[in-house]
Short mmCIF file of C-alpha atoms in Angstrom, two decimals:
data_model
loop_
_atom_site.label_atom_id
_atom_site.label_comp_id
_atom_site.label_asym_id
_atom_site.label_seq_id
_atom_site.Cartn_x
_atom_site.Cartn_y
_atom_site.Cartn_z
CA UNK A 1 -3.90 -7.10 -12.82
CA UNK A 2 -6.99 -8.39 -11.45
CA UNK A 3 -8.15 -10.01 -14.96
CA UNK A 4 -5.04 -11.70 -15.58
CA UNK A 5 -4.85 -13.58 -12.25
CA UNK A 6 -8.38 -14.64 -12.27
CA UNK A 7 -7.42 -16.22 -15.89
CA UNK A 8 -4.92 -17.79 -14.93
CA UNK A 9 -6.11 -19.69 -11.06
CA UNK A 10 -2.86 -19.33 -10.37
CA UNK A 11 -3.65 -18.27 -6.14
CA UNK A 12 -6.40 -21.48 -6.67
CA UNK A 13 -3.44 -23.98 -7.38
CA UNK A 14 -1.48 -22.73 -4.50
CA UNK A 15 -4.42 -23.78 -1.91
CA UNK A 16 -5.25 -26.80 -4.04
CA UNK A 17 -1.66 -28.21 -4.22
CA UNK A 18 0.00 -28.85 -0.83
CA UNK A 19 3.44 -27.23 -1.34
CA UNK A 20 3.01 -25.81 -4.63
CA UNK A 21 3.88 -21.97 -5.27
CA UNK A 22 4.04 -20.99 -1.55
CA UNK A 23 7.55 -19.13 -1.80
CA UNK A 24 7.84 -19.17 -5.81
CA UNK A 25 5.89 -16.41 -5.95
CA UNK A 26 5.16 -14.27 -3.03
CA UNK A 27 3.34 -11.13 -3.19
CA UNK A 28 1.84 -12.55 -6.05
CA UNK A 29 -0.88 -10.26 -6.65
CA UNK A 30 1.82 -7.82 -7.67
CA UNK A 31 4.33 -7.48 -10.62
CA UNK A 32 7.36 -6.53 -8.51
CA UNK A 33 11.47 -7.13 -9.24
CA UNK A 34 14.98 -6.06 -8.64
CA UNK A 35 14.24 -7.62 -4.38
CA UNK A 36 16.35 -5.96 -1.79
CA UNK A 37 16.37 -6.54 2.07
CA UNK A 38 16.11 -4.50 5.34
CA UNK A 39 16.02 -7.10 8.67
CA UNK A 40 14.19 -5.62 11.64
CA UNK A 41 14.58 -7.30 15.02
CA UNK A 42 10.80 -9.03 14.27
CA UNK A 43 10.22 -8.13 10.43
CA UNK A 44 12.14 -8.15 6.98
CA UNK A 45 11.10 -5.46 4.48
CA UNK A 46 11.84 -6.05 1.09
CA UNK A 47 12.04 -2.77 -1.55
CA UNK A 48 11.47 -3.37 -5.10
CA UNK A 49 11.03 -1.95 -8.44
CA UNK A 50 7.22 -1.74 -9.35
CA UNK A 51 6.50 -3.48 -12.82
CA UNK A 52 3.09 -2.88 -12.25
CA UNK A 53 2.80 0.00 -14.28
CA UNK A 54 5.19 -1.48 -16.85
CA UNK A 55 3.72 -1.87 -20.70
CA UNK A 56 3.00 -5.47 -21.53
CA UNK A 57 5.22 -4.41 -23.82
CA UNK A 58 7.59 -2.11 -25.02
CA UNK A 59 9.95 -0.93 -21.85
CA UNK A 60 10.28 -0.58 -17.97
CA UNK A 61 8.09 2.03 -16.23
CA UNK A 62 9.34 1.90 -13.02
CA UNK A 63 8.30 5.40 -11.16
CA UNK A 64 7.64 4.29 -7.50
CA UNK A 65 9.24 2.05 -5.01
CA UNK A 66 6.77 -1.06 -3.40
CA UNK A 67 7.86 -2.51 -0.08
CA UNK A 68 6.37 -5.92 1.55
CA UNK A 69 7.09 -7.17 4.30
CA UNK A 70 6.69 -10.80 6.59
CA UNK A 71 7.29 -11.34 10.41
CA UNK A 72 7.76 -15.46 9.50
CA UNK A 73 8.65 -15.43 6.40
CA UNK A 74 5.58 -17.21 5.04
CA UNK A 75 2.74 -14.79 5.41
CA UNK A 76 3.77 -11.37 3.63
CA UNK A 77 1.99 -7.58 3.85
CA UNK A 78 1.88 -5.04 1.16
CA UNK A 79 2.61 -1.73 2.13
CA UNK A 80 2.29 -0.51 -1.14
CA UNK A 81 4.12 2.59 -2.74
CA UNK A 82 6.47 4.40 -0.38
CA UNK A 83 8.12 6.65 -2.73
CA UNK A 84 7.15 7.99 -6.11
CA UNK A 85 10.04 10.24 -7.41
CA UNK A 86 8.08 12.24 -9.35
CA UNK A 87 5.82 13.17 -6.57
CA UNK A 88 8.31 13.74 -4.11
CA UNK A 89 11.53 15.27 -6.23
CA UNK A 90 12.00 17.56 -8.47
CA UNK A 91 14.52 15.93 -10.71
CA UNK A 92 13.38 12.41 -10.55
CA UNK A 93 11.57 10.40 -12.85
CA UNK A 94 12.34 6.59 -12.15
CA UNK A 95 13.22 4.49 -8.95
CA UNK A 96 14.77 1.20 -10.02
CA UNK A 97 16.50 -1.24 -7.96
CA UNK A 98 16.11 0.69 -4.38
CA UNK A 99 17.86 -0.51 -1.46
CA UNK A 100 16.84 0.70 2.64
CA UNK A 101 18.88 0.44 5.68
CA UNK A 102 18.52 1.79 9.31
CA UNK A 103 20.39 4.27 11.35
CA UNK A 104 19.73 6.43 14.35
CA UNK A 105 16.11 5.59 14.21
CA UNK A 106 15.56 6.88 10.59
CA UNK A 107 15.46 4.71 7.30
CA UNK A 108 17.34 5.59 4.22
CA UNK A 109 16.02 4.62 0.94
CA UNK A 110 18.70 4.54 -2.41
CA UNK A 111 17.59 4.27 -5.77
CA UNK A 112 18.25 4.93 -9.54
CA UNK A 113 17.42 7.09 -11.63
CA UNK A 114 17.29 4.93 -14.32
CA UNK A 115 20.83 4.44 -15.08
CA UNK A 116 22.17 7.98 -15.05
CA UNK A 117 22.09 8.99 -11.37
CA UNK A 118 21.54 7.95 -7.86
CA UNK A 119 18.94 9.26 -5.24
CA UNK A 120 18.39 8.93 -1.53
CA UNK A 121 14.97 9.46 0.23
CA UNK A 122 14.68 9.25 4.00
CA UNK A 123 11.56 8.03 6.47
CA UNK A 124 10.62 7.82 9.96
CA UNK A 125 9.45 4.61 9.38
CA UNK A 126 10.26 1.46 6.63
CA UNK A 127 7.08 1.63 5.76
CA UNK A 128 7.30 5.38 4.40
CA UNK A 129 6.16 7.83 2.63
CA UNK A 130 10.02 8.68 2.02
CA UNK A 131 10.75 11.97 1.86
CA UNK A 132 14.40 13.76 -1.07
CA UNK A 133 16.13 15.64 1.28
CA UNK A 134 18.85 16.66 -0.89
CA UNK A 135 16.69 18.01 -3.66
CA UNK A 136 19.39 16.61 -5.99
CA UNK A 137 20.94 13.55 -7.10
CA UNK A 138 23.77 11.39 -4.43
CA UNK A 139 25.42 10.26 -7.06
CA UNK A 140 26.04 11.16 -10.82
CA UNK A 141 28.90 10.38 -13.82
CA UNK A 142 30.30 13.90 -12.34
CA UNK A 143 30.92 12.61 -8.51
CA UNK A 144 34.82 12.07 -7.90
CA UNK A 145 35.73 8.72 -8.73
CA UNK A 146 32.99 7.50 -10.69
CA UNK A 147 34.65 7.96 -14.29
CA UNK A 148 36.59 7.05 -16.02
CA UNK A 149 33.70 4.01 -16.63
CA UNK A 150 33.17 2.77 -20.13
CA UNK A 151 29.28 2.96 -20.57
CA UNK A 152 28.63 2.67 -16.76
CA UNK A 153 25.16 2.12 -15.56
CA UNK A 154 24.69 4.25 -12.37
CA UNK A 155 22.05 2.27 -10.67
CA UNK A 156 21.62 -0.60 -8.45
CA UNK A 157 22.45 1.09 -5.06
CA UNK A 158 23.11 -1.31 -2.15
CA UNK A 159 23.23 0.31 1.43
CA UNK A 160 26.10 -1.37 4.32
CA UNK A 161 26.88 -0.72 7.12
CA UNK A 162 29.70 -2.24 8.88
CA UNK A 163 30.42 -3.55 12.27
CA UNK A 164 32.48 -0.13 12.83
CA UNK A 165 29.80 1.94 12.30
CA UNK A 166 31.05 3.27 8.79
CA UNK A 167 28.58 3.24 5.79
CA UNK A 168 29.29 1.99 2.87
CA UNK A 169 27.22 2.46 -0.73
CA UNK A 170 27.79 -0.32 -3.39
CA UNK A 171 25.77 0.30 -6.95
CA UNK A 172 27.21 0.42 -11.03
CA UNK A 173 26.56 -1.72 -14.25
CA UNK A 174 27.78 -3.11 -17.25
CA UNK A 175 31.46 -3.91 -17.00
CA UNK A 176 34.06 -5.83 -14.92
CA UNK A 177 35.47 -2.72 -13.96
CA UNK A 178 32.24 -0.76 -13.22
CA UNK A 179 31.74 -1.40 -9.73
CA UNK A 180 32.02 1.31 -7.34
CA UNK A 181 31.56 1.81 -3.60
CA UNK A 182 30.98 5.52 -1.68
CA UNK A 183 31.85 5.70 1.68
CA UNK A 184 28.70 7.69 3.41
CA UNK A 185 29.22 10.27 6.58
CA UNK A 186 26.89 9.32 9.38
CA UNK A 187 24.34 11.05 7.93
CA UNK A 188 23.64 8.90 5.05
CA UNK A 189 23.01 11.37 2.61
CA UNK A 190 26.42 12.88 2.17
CA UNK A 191 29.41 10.92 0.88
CA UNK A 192 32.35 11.06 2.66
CA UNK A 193 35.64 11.19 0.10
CA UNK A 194 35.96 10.18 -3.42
CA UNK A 195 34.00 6.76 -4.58
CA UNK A 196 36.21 3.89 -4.88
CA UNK A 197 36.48 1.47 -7.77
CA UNK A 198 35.85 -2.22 -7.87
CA UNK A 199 36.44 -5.28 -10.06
CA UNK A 200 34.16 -7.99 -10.68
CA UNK A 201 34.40 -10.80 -13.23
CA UNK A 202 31.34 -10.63 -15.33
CA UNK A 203 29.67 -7.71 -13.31
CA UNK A 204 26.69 -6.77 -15.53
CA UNK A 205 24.23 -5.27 -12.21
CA UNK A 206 22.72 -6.29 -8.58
CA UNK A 207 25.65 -4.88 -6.67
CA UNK A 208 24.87 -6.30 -3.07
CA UNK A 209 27.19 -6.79 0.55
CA UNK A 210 26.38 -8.82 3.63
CA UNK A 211 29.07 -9.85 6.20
CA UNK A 212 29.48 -12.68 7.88
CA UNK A 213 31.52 -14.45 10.25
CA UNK A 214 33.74 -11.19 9.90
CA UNK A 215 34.05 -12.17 6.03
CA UNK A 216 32.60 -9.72 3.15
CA UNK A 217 30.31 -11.21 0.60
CA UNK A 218 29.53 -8.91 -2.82
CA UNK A 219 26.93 -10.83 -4.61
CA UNK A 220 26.02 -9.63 -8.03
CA UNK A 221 24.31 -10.81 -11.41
CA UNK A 222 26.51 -11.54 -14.35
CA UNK A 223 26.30 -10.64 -17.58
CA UNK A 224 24.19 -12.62 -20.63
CA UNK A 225 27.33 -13.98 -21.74
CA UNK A 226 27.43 -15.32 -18.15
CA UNK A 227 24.15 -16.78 -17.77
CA UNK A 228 23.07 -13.89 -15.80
CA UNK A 229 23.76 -15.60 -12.50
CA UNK A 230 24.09 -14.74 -9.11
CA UNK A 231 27.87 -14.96 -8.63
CA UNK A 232 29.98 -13.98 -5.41
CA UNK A 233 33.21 -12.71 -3.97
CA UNK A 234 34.52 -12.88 -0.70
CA UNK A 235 37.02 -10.87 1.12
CA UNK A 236 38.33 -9.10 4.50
CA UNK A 237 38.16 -5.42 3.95
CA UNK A 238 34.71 -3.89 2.08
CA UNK A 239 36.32 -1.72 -0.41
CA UNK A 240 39.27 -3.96 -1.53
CA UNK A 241 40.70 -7.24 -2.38
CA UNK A 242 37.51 -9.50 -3.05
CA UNK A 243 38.63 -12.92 -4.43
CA UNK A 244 35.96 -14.60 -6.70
CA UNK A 245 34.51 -17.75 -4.70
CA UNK A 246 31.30 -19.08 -7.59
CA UNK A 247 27.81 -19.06 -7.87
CA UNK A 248 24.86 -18.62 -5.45
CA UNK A 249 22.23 -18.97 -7.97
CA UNK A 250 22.07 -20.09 -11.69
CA UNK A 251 19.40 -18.09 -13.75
CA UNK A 252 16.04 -18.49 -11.96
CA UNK A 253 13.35 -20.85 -13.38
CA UNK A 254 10.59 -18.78 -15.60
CA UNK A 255 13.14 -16.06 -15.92
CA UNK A 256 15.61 -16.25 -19.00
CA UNK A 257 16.17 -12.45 -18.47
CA UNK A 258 17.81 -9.65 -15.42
CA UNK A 259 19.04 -11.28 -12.79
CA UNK A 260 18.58 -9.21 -9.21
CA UNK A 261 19.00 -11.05 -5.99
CA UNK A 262 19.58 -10.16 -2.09
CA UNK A 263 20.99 -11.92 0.79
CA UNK A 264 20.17 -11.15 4.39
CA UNK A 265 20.04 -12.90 8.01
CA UNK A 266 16.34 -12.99 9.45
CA UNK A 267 15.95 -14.96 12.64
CA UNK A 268 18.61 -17.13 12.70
CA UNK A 269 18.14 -18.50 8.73
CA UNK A 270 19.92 -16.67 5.63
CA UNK A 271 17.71 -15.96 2.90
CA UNK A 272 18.17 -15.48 -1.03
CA UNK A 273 15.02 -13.37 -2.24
CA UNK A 274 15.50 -12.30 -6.21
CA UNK A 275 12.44 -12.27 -9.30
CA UNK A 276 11.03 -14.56 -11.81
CA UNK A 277 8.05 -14.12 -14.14
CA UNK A 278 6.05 -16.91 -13.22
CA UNK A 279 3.06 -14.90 -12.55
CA UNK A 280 3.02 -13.33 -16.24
CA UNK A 281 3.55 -16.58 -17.64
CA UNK A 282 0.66 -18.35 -15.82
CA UNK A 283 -1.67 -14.71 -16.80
CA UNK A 284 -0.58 -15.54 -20.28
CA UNK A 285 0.96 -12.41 -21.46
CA UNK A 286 4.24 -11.72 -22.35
CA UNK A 287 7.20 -11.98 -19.40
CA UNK A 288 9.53 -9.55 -20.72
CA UNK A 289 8.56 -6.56 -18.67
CA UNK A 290 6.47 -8.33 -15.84
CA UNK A 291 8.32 -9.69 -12.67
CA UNK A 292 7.42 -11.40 -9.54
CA UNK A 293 9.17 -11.92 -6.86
CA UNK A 294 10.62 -15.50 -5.21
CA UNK A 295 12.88 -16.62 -1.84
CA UNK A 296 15.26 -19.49 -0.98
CA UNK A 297 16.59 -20.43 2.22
CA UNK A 298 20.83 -19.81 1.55
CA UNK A 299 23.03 -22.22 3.57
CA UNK A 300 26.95 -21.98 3.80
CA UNK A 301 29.62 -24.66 4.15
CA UNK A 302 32.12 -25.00 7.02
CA UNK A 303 35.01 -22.90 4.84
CA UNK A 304 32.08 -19.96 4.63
CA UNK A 305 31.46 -20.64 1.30
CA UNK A 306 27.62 -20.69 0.15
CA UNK A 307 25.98 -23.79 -1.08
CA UNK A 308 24.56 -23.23 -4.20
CA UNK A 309 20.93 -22.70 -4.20
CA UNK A 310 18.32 -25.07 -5.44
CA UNK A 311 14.96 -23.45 -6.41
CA UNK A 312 11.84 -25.20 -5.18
CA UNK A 313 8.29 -23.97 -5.11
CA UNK A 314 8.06 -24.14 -1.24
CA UNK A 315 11.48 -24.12 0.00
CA UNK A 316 11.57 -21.75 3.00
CA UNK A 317 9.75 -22.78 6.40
CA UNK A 318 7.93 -20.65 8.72
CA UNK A 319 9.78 -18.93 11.26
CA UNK A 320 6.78 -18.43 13.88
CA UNK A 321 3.25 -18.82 14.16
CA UNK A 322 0.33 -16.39 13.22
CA UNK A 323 -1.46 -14.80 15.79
CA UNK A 324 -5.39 -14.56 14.54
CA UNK A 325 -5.67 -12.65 18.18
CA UNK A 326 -4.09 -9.73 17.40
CA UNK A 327 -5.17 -6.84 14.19
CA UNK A 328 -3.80 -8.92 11.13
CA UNK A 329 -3.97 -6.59 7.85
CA UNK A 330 -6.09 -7.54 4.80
CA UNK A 331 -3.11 -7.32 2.74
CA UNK A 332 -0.72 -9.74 4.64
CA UNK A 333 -1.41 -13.43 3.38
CA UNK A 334 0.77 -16.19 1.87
CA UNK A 335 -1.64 -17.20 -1.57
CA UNK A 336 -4.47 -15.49 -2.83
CA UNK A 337 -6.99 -15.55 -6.18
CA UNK A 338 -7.85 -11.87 -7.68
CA UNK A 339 -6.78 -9.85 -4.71
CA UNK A 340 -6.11 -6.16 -5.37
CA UNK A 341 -4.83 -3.87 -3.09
CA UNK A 342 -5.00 0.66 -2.88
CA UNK A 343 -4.26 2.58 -0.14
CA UNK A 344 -6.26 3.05 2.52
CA UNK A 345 -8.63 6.04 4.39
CA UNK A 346 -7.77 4.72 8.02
CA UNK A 347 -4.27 4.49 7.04
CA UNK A 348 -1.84 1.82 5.61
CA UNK A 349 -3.07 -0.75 2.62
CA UNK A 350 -6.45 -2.14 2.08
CA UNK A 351 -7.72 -5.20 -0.21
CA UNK A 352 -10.26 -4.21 -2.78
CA UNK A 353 -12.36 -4.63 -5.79
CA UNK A 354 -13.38 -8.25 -4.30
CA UNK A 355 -15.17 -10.52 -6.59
CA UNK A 356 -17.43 -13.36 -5.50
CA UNK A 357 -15.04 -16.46 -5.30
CA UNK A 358 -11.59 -14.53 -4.83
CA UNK A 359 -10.13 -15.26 -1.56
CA UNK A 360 -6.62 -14.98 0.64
CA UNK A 361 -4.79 -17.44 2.39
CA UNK A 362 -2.69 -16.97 5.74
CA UNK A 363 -0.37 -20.50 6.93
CA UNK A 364 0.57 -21.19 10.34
CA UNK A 365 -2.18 -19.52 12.18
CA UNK A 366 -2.35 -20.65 15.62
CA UNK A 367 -5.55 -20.04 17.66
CA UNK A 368 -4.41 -22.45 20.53
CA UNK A 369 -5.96 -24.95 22.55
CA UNK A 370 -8.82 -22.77 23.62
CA UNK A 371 -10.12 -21.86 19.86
CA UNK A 372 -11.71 -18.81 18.49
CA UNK A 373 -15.28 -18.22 19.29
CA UNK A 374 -15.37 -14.94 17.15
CA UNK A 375 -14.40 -13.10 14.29
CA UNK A 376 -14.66 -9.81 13.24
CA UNK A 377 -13.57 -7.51 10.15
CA UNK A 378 -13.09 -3.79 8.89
CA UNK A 379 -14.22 -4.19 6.04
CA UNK A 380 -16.64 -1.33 3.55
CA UNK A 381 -18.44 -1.56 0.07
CA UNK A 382 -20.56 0.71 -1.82
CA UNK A 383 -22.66 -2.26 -3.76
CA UNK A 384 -24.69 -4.90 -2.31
CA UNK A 385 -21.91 -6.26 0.33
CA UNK A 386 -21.20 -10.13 0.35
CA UNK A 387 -19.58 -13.08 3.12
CA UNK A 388 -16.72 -13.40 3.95
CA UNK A 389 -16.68 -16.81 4.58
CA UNK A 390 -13.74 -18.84 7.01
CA UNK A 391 -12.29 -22.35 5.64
CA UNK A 392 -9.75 -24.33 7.39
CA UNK A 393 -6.65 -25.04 4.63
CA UNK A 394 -8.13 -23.52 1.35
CA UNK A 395 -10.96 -22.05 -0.16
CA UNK A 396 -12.67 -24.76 -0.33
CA UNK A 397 -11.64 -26.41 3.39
CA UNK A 398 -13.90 -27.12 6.49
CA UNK A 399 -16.15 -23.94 7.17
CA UNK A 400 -15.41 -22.30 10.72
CA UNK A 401 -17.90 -19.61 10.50
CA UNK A 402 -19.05 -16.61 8.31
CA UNK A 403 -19.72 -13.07 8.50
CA UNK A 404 -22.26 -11.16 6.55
CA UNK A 405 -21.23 -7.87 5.01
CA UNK A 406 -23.93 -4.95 4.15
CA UNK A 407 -23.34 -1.50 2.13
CA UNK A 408 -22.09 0.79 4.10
CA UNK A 409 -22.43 4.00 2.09
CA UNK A 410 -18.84 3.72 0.64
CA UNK A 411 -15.60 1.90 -0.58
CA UNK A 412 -13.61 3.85 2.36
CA UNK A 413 -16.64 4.32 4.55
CA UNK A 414 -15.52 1.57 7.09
CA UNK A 415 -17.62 -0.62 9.53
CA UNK A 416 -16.49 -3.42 11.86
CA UNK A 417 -18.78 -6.63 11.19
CA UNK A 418 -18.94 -9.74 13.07
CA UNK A 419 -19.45 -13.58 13.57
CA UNK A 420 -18.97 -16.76 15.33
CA UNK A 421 -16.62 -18.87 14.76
CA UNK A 422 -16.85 -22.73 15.54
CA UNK A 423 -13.89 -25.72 15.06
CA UNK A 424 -10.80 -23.34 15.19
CA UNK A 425 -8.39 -24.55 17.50
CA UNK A 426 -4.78 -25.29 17.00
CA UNK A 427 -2.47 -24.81 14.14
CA UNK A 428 -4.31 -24.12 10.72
CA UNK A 429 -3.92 -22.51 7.55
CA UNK A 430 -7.26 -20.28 7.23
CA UNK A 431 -8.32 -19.05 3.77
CA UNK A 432 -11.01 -16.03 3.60
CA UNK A 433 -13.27 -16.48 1.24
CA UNK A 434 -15.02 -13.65 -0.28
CA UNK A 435 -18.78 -14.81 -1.76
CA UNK A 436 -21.85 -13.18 -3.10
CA UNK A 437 -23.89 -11.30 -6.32
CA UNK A 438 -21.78 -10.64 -9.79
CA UNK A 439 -20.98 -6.88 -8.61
CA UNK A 440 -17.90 -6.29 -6.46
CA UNK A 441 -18.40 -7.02 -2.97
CA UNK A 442 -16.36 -5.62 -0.12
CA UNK A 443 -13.37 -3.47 0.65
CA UNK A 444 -11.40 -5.44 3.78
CA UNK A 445 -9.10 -3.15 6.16
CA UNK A 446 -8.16 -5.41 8.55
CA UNK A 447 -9.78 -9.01 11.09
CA UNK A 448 -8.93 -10.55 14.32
CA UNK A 449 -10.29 -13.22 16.05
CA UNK A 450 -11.66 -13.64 19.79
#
């Protein structure tokens, strides 16, 4: 992905243009669709489908579930894969559309199998690696009360739990009548009774429930004939009697194709995150199998209906402030030019493969009245090293300091380098710039400031 994004300087006109493709996309370093939510009390984790390893092309290869994540909804961190069905079952192949949720201290991950069956993987933590305990499907055309279903799509799992304490799992495709709903024991992983059926007008796929206010919102995308929008029902039980209340979201700007979209509460704010394809468009290749992924604020109207939403480019505000004094990862930042990420020896993500002039951006950083008098990195490289050079705003704002990076025997053989800092005080956006020869310079773990 590298060699599109450096075509394209689309990370270069996000630091350039105040306000310009902040929120619309984030992650943008990644093709990734089909957005879900799990809210944390400090952090929201979204799941998607990987288009990554898609064809330009030809079809969906979707075989591994990506989660990011943001603490202030600005700044977000890739955790990378964390679940690859064909690694980790035995009867998987594809994970499309997952959706997580919580309970007893575990996390449950639901996904499709492409569109004939329905998995669940469970974690310790949101961030994975996501283990099949079932060694089977959840959910197939067989389970009681999924047929009869003319051409049903099994996929799109969304995860609820209600105020009660009982489960709920909403998922199905392709037809008014093809939504369905499982009840789940308190297990998560076994359903408890026969799935119940569900009416939508225009239901095509995006199944999705948040409560509110002790009302029941299932969101979902409409069909093509439809406009593939984000339309809505409300209701007061989960299973039954929805009434159709309108739209939350037309088609989404540098779309014109699926539709997938989440809603969830994060500190106070409700939140619409859901894919584009700005980021193929702007590489220059075709958009038909290459997503990105986007977020709106969501506001409601005194009779709990939602307002519709209204995309902009940088329409969500920063919930919180960055805090350069604590470990921030190398793969959390809010804009970036030819970032890749890979796993990591010491554990979590790393960025990599870092060309002279690619850089990342983190907003709202605040290094208080006192300032920064240091920085330091974890950072490795196997070639000739580079800078990583500090700028105030973008990569080419006020320089705050420097720090020189040497070979240090390997891509994951990892070294903490340092520098002084000078002029950070106070609220900033801070880009890291990484400079030096034509080779590849640096691998960066993770940097703080003192």
């Amino acid at each position: 992905m590298k060699q599109n994004l450096h075509a394209t300087g689309l990370g270069l006109l996000a630091a350039l243009t105040p306000g310009l493709m902040a929120d619309y996309p984030i992650a943008s370093h990644r093709y990734l669709a089909d957005p879900t939510s799990l809210v944390t009390k400090d952090r929201v984790y979204i799941y998607c489908s990987n288009d990554d390893e898609s064809p330009v092309q030809g079809s969906y290869n979707i075989p591994n579930v990506i989660c990011v994540s943001s603490g202030d909804m600005k700044n977000w961190t890739d955790h990378g894969s964390v679940f690859r069905a064909s690694d980790s079952t035995t009867w998987a192949k594809k994970t499309w559309a997952p959706g997580a949720i919580e309970r007893d201290g575990k996390f449950f991950l639901y996904y499709g199998n492409g569109g004939a069956n329905i998995g669940v993987a469970v974690s310790d933590s949101p961030v994975g690696p996501f283990k099949d305990p079932l060694g089977k499907a959840l959910i197939s055309h067989r389970t009681p009360g999924v047929q009869p279903a003319r051409d049903m799509w099994l996929f799109d799992p969304g995860p609820f739990i209600d105020d009660d304490g009982q489960a709920y799992l909403y998922f199905g495709g392709n037809g008014d009548d093809n939504v369905r709903v499982a009840r789940l024991k308190r297990d998560m992983i076994t359903l408890d009774g026969e799935v119940i059926k569900m009416n939508a007008t225009n239901f095509f796929e995006a199944a999705w429930v948040f409560k509110r206010q002790g009302v029941y919102y299932f969101s979902y995308s409409t069909t093509p004939r439809a406009q593939m929008r984000i339309d809505y029902m409300t209701g007061a039980n989960p299973t039954n009697g929805f009434a159709y209340r309108g739209v939350i979201a037309s088609q989404p700007p540098i779309n014109n194709n699926n539709n997938h979209a989440a809603q969830f509460e994060f500190k106070g704010r409700w939140y619409h995150v859901y894919h584009n394809r700005i980021v193929a468009r702007e590489a220059g290749i075709p958009t038909g199998f290459r997503r990105n992924l986007a977020i709106e604020e969501m506001k409601f109207n005194e009779d709990g209906s939602i307002q519709k939403i209204v995309y902009t480019t940088n329409g969500v505000a920063q919930v919180g402030r960055l805090d350069p004094f604590q470990r921030v990862e190398g793969e959390t930042f809010n804009a970036q030019r030819g970032v890749e990420t890979e796993p990591c020896a010491e554990g979590g993500m790393n960025l990599t493969d870092l060309q002279s002039g690619d850089w990342v951006r983190v907003v709202g950083v605040d290094f208080g009245a006192k300032g920064a008098k240091k920085f330091s990195a974890r950072v490795a490289s196997a070639e000739q090293g580079g800078t990583i050079e500090l700028r105030l705003g973008g990569p080419e704002g006020k320089l705050i300091g420097a720090c020189k990076v040497e070979n240090t025997g390997g891509w994951q053989t990892w070294k903490t380098v340092s520098g002084e800092v000078s002029g950070a005080t106070g609220v900033q956006d801070l880009c890291l710039k990484f400079t030096g020869g034509d080779k590849p310079l640096l691998n960066l773990d993770y940097w703080r400031f003192e």
